[in-house]
Tab-separated table of C-alpha atoms and ligand atoms in Angstrom:
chain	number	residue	atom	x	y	z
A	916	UNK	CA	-2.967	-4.811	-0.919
A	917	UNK	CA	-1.243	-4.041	-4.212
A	918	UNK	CA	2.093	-3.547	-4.635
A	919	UNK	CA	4.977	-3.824	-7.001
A	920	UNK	CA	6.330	-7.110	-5.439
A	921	UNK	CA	10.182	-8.540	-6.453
A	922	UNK	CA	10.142	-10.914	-9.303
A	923	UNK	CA	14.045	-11.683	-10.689
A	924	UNK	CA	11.742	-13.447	-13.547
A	925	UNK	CA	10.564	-10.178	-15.380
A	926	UNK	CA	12.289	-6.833	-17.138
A	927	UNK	CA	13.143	-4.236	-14.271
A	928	UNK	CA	12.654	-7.146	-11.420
A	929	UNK	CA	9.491	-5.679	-9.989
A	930	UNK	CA	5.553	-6.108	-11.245
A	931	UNK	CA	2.391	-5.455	-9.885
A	932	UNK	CA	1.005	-8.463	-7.132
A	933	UNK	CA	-0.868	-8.875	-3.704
A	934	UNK	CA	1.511	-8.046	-0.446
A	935	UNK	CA	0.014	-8.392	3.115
A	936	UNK	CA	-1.165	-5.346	4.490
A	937	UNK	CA	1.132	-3.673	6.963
A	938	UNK	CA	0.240	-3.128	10.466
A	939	UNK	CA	1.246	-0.210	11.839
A	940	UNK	CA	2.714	0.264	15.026
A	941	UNK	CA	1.920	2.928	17.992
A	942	UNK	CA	3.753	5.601	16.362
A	943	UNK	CA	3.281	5.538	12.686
A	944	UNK	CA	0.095	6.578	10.613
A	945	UNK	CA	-1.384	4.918	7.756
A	946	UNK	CA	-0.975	5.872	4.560
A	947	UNK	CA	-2.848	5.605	1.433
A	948	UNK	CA	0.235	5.461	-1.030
A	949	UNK	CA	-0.544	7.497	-4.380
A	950	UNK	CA	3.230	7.928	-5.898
A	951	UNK	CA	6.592	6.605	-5.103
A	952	UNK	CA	10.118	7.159	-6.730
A	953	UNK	CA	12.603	4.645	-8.331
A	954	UNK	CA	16.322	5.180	-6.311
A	955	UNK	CA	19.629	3.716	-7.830
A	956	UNK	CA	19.631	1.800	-4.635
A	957	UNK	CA	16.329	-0.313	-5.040
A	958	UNK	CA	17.517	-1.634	-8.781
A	959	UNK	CA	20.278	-3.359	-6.307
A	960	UNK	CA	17.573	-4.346	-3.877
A	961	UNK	CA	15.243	-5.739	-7.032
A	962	UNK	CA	18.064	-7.869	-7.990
A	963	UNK	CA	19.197	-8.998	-4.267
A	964	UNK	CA	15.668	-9.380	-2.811
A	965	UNK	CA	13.665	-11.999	-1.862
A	966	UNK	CA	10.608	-12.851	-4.296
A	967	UNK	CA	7.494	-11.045	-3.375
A	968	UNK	CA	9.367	-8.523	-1.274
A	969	UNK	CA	8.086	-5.432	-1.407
A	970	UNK	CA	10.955	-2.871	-1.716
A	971	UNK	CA	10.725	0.985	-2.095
A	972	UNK	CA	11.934	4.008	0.382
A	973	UNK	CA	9.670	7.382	-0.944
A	974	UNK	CA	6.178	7.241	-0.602
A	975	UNK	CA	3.773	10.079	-0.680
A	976	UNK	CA	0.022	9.835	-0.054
A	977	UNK	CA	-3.465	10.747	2.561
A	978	UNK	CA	-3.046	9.322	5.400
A	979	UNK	CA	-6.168	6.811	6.061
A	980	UNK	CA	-5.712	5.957	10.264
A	981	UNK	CA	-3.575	8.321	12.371
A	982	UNK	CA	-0.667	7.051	14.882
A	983	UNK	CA	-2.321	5.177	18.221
A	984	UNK	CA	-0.619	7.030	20.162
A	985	UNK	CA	-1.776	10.615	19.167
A	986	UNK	CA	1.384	11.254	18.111
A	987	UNK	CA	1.922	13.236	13.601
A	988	UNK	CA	-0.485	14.244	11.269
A	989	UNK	CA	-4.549	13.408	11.548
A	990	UNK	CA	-6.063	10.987	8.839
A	991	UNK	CA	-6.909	13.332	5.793
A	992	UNK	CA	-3.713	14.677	5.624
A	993	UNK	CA	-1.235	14.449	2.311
A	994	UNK	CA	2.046	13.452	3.583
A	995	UNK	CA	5.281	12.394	2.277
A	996	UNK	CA	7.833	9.633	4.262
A	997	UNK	CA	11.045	7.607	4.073
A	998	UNK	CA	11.092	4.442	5.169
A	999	UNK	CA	13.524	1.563	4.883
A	1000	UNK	CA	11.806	-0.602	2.486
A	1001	UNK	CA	7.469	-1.184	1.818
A	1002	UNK	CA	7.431	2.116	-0.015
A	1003	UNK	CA	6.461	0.080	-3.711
A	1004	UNK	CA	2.775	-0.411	-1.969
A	1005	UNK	CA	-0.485	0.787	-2.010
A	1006	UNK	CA	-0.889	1.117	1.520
A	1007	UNK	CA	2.087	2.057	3.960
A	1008	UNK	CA	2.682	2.057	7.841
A	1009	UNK	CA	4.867	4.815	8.260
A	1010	UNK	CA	6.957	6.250	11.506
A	1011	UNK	CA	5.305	10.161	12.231
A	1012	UNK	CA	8.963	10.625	12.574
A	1013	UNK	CA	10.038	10.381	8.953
A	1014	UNK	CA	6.948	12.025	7.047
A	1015	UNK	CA	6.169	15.516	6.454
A	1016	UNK	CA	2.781	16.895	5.886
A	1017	UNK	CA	3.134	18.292	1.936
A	1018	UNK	CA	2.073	22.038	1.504
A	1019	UNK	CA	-0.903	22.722	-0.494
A	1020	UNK	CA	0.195	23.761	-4.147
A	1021	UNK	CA	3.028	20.871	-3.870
A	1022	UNK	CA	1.980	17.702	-6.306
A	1023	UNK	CA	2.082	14.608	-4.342
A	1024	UNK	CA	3.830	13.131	-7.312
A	1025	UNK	CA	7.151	15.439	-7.160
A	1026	UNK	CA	6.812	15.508	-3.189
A	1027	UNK	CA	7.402	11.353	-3.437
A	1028	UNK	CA	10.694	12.644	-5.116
A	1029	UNK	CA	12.396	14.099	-1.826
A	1030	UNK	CA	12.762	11.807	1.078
A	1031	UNK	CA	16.125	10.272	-0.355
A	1032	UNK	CA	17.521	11.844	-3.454
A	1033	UNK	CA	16.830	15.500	-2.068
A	1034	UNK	CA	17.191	15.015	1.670
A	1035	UNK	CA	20.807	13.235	0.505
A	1036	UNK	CA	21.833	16.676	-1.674
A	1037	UNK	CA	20.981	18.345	0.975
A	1038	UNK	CA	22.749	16.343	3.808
A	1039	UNK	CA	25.730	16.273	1.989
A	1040	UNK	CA	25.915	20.067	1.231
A	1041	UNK	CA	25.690	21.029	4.946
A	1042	UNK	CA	28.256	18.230	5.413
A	1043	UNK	CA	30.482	20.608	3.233
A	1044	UNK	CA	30.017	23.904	5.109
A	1045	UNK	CA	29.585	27.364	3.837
A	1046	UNK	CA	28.408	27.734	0.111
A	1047	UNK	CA	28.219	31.447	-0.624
A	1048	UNK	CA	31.012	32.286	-3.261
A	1049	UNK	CA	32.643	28.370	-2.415
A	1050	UNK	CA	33.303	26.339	-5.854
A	1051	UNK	CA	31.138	23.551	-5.988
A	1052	UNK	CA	31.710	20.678	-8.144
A	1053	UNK	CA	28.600	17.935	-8.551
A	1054	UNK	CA	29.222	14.362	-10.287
A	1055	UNK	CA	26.557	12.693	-11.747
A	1056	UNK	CA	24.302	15.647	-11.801
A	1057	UNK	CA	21.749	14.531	-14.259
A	1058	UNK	CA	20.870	12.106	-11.524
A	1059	UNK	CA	18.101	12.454	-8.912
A	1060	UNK	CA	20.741	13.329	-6.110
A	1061	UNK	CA	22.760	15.448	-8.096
A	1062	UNK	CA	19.859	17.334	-9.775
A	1063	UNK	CA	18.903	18.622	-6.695
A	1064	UNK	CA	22.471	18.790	-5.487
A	1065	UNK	CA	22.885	21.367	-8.344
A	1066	UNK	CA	20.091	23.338	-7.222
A	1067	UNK	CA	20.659	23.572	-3.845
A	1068	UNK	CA	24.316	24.246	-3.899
A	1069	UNK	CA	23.266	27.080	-6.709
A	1070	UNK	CA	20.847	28.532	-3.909
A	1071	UNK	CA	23.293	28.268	-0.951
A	1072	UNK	CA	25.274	30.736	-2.971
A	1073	UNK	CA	27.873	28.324	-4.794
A	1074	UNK	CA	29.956	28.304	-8.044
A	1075	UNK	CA	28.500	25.091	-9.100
A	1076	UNK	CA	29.790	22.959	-11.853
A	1077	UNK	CA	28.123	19.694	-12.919
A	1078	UNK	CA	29.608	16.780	-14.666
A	1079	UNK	CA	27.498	14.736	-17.153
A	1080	UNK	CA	28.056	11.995	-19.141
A	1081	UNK	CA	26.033	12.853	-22.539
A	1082	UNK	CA	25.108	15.696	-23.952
A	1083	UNK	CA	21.313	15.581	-23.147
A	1084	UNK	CA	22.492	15.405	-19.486
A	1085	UNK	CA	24.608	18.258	-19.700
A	1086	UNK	CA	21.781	20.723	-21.341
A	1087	UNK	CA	19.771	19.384	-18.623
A	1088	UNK	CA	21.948	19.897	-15.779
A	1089	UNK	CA	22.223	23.410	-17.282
A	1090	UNK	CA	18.973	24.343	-16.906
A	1091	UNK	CA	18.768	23.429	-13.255
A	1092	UNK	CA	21.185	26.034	-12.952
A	1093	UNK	CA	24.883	25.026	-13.203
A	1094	UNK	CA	27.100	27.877	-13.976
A	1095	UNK	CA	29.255	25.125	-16.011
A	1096	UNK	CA	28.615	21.987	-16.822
A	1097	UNK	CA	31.293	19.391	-18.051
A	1098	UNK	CA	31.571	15.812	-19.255
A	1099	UNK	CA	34.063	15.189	-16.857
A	1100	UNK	CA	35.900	16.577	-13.751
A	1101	UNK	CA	39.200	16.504	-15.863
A	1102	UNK	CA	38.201	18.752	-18.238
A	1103	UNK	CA	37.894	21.635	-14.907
A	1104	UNK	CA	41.010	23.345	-14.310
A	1105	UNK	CA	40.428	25.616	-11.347
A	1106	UNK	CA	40.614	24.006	-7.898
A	1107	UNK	CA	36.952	23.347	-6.117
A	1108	UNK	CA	36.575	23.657	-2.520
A	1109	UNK	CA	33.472	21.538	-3.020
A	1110	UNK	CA	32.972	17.787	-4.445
A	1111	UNK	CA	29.585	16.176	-4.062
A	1112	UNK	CA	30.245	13.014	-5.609
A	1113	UNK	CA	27.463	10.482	-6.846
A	1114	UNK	CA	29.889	8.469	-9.067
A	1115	UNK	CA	33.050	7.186	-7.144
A	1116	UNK	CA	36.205	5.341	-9.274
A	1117	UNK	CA	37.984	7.687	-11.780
A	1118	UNK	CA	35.744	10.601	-11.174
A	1119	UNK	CA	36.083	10.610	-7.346
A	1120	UNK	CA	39.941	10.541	-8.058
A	1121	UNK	CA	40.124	13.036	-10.143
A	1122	UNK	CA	38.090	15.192	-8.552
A	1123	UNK	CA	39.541	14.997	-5.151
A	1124	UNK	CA	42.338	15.789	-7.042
A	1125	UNK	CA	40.907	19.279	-7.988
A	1126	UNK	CA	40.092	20.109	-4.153
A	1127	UNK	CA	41.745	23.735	-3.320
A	1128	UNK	CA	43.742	23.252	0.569
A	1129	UNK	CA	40.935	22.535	3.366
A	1130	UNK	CA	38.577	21.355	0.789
A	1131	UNK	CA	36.058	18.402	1.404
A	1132	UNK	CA	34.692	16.183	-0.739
A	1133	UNK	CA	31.396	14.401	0.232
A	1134	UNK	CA	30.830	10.794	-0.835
A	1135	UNK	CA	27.341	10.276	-1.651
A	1136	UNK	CA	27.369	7.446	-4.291
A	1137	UNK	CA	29.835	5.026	-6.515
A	1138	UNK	CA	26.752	5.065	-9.218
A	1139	UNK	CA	30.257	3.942	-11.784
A	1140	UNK	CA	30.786	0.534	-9.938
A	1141	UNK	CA	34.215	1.230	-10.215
A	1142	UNK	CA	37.646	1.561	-8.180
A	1143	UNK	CA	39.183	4.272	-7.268
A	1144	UNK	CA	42.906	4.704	-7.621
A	1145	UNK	CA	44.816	7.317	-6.069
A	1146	UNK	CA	48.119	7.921	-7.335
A	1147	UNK	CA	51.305	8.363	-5.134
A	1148	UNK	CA	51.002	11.334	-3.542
A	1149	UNK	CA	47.971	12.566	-4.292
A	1150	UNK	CA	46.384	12.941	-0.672
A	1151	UNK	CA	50.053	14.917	0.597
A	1152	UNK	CA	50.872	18.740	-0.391
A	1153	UNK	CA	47.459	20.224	1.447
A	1154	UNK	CA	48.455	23.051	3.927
A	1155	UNK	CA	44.832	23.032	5.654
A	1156	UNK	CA	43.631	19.033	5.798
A	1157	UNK	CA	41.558	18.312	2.699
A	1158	UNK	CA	39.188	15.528	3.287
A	1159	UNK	CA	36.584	12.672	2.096
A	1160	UNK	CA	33.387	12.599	3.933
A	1161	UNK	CA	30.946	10.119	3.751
A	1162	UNK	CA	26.988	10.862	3.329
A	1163	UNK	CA	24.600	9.182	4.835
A	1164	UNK	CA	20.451	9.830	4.321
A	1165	UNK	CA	19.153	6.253	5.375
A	1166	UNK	CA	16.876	4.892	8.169
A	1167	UNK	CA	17.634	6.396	11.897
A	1168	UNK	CA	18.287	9.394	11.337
A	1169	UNK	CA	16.765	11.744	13.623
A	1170	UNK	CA	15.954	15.047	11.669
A	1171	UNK	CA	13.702	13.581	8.969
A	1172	UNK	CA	10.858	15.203	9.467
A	1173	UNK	CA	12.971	18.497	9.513
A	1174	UNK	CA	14.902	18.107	6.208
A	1175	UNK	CA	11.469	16.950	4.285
A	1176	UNK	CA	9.928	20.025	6.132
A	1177	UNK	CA	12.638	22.596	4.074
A	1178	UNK	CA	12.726	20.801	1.099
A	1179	UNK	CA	8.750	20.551	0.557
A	1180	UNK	CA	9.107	24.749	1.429
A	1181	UNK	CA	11.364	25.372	-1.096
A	1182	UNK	CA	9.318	23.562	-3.705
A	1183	UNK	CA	6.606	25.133	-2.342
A	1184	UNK	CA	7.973	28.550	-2.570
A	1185	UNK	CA	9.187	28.115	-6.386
A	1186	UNK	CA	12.906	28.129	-5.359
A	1187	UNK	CA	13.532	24.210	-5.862
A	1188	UNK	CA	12.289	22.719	-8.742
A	1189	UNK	CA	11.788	18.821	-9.329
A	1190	UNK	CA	13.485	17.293	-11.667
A	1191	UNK	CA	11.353	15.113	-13.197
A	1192	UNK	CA	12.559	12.683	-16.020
A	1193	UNK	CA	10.223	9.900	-16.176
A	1194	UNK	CA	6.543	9.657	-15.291
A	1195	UNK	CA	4.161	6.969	-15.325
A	1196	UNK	CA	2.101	4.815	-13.831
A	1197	UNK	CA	3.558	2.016	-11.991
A	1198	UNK	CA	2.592	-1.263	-13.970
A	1199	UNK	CA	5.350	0.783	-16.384
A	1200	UNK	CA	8.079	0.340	-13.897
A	1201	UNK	CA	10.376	-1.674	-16.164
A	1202	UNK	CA	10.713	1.118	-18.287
A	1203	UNK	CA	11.723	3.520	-15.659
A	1204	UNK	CA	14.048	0.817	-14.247
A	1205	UNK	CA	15.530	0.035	-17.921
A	1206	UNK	CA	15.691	4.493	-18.176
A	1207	UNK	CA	17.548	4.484	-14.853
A	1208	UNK	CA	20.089	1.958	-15.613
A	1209	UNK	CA	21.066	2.796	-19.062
A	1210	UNK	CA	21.912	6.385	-17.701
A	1211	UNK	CA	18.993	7.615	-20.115
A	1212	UNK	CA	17.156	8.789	-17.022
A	1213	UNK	CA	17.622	13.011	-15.908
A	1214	UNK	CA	16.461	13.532	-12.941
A	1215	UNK	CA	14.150	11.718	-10.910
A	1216	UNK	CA	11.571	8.578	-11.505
A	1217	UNK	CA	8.053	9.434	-10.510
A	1218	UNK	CA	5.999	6.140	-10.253
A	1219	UNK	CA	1.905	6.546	-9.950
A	1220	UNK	CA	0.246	4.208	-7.814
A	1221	UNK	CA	-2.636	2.332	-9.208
B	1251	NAP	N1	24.769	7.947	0.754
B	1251	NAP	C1	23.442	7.907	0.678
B	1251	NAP	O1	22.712	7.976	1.686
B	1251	NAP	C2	22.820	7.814	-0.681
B	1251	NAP	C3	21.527	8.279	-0.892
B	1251	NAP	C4	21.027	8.277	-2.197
B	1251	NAP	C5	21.783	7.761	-3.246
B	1251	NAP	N2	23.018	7.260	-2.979
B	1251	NAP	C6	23.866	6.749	-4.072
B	1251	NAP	O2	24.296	7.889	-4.792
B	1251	NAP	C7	24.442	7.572	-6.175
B	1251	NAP	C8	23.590	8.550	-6.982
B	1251	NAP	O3	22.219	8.296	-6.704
B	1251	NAP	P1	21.102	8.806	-7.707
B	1251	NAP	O4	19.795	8.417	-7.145
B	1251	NAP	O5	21.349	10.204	-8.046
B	1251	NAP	O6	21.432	7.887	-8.979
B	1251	NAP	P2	21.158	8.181	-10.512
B	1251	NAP	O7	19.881	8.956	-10.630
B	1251	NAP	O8	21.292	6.889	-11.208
B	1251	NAP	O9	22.336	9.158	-10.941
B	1251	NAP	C9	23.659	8.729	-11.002
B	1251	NAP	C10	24.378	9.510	-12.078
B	1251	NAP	O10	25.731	9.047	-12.111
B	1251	NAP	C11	26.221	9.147	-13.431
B	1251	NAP	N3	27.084	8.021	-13.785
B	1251	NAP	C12	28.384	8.134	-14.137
B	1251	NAP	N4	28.893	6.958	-14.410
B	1251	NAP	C13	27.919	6.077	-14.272
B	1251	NAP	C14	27.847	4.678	-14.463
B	1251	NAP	N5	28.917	3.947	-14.862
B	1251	NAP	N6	26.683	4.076	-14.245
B	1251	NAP	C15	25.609	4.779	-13.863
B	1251	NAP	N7	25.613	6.118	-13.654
B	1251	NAP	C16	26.765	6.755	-13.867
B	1251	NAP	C17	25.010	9.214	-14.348
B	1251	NAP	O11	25.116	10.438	-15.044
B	1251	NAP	P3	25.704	10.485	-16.522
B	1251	NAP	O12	25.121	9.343	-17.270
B	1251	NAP	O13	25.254	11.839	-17.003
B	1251	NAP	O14	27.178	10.398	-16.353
B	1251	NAP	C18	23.800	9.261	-13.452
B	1251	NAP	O15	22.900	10.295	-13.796
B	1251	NAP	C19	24.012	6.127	-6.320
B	1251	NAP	O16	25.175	5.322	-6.281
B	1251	NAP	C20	23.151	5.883	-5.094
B	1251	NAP	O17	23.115	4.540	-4.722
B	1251	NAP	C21	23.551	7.280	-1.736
């Protein structure tokens, strides 16, 4: 099959090759793989892989031989999946218990957009608790987690404040829907009761540092590469426990199927949109990759199979 195979030899690590089909086992479908979306994580994985591995976690697609054992959708159906790695192919064997079937009226394109950077907003905010009327501040929200983090937080009921790095970021995080958006946490002087951070170092310091008493602050990402350095004292002073969660939205998870289920309903209803950024077809997957890590990317990466 095709696929966009590991190659530390060319821009963005990845280009078109031939993979080996996969063979899917008792409980996963086939899937004819149409789109797929470019994570933070799989640059890391491009430059750590082996040659000719095929990387990728989204996929969306038909699915061309249902699950031996009777089990998820029947072949015909357009479906959408997470999977730990193979998602950069043409064909994909896929677990029934991390797809969703995609509504009608949902393009398969934005649908390959959900399994990780939406199901992750979303994990993290119901991590944090209650949103209506909570303050909810969301770093690195021109990124494809905190785009949606932004939206969903806004829809939950939140205050929500995004940070952004440029100014292109920042009109675009306020059009998602961000009652403020900032270049920084520093420059917010009200206490949150909400962090979703995608960034880590400086920013995750200085926005726990903004959490009101019993506030949480959920750690999806350290997109900076950098340390973070609490000062003396920082973590003391908190009558009600304020605390630093971590997120997790990888493989095992259990309630896959579930998340990807409200997600693809709220797109499907108008209420979530998808933030799209960068479009192509996948031979162009340098330029996404080069987009992505020169923080020139808003939003998601939407690769098109073929
Ligand atoms: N825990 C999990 O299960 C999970 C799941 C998905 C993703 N993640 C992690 O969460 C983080 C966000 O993921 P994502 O897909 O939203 O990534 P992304 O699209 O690259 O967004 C990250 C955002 O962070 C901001 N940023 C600030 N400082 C940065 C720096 N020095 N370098 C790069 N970006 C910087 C950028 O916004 P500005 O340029 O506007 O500042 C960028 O838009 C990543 O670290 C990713 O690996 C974790």
């Amino acid at each position: 099959m095709r696929a966009l195979i590991v190659d530390q030899e060319v821009p963005g690590r990845l280009r078109p090759g031939d993979a080996p089909d996969p063979e899917p086992g008792p409980g996963q479908v086939l899937v004819e793989v149409r789109h797929t979306s470019l994570n933070a994580a799989e640059l890391y994985f491009a430059e750590h892989g082996a040659p000719g591995q095929v990387i990728g976690f989204d996929s969306a697609g038909v699915v061309v031989r249902a699950a031996a054992n009777g089990a998820g959708p029947e072949a015909g159906s357009r479906v959408v999946g997470f999977g730990e790695g193979g998602g950069f192919a043409a064909l994909r064997a896929l677990d029934v218990a991390d797809l969703a079937v995609v509504p009608d009226g949902v393009d398969l394109g934005e649908a390959a957009t959900l399994p990780v950077a939406a199901g992750t907003a979303l994990r993290a905010l119901e991590q944090a608790g209650p949103l209506l009327g909570r303050r909810v501040l969301v770093t690195g929200a021109s990124g494809g987690v905190g785009g949606f983090a932004v939206q969903l937080a806004a829809l939950g009921g939140a205050y929500v404040i995004g940070v952004a790095g440029s100014a292109d970021g920042r009109r675009w995080v306020g059009e998602l829907g961000a009652d403020e958006v900032v270049a920084g946490p520093q420059e917010v002087t009200d206490p949150v009761d909400i962090v979703i951070d995608n960034v880590g170092g400086t920013q995750l310091v200085a926005a726990y540092r903004l959490l009101t008493s019993g506030g949480n602050l959920q750690s999806v990402g350290w997109a900076s590469g950098g340390d973070a350095v609490l000062p003396v004292g920082s973590t003391l002073g908190s009558p009600a426990p304020r605390s630093v969660v971590s997120v997790y939205n990888g493989g095992g998870l259990t309630d896959r199927r579930a998340q990807l289920d409200r997600l693809l309903a709220l797109v499907a209803a108008g209420k979530l949109r998808v933030p799209v950024g960068w479009r192509g077809p996948w031979d162009k997957v340098a330029d996404a990759v080069a987009a992505l890590s020169e923080r020139r990317l808003w939003g998601k990466a939407v690769l098109d199979v073929g």
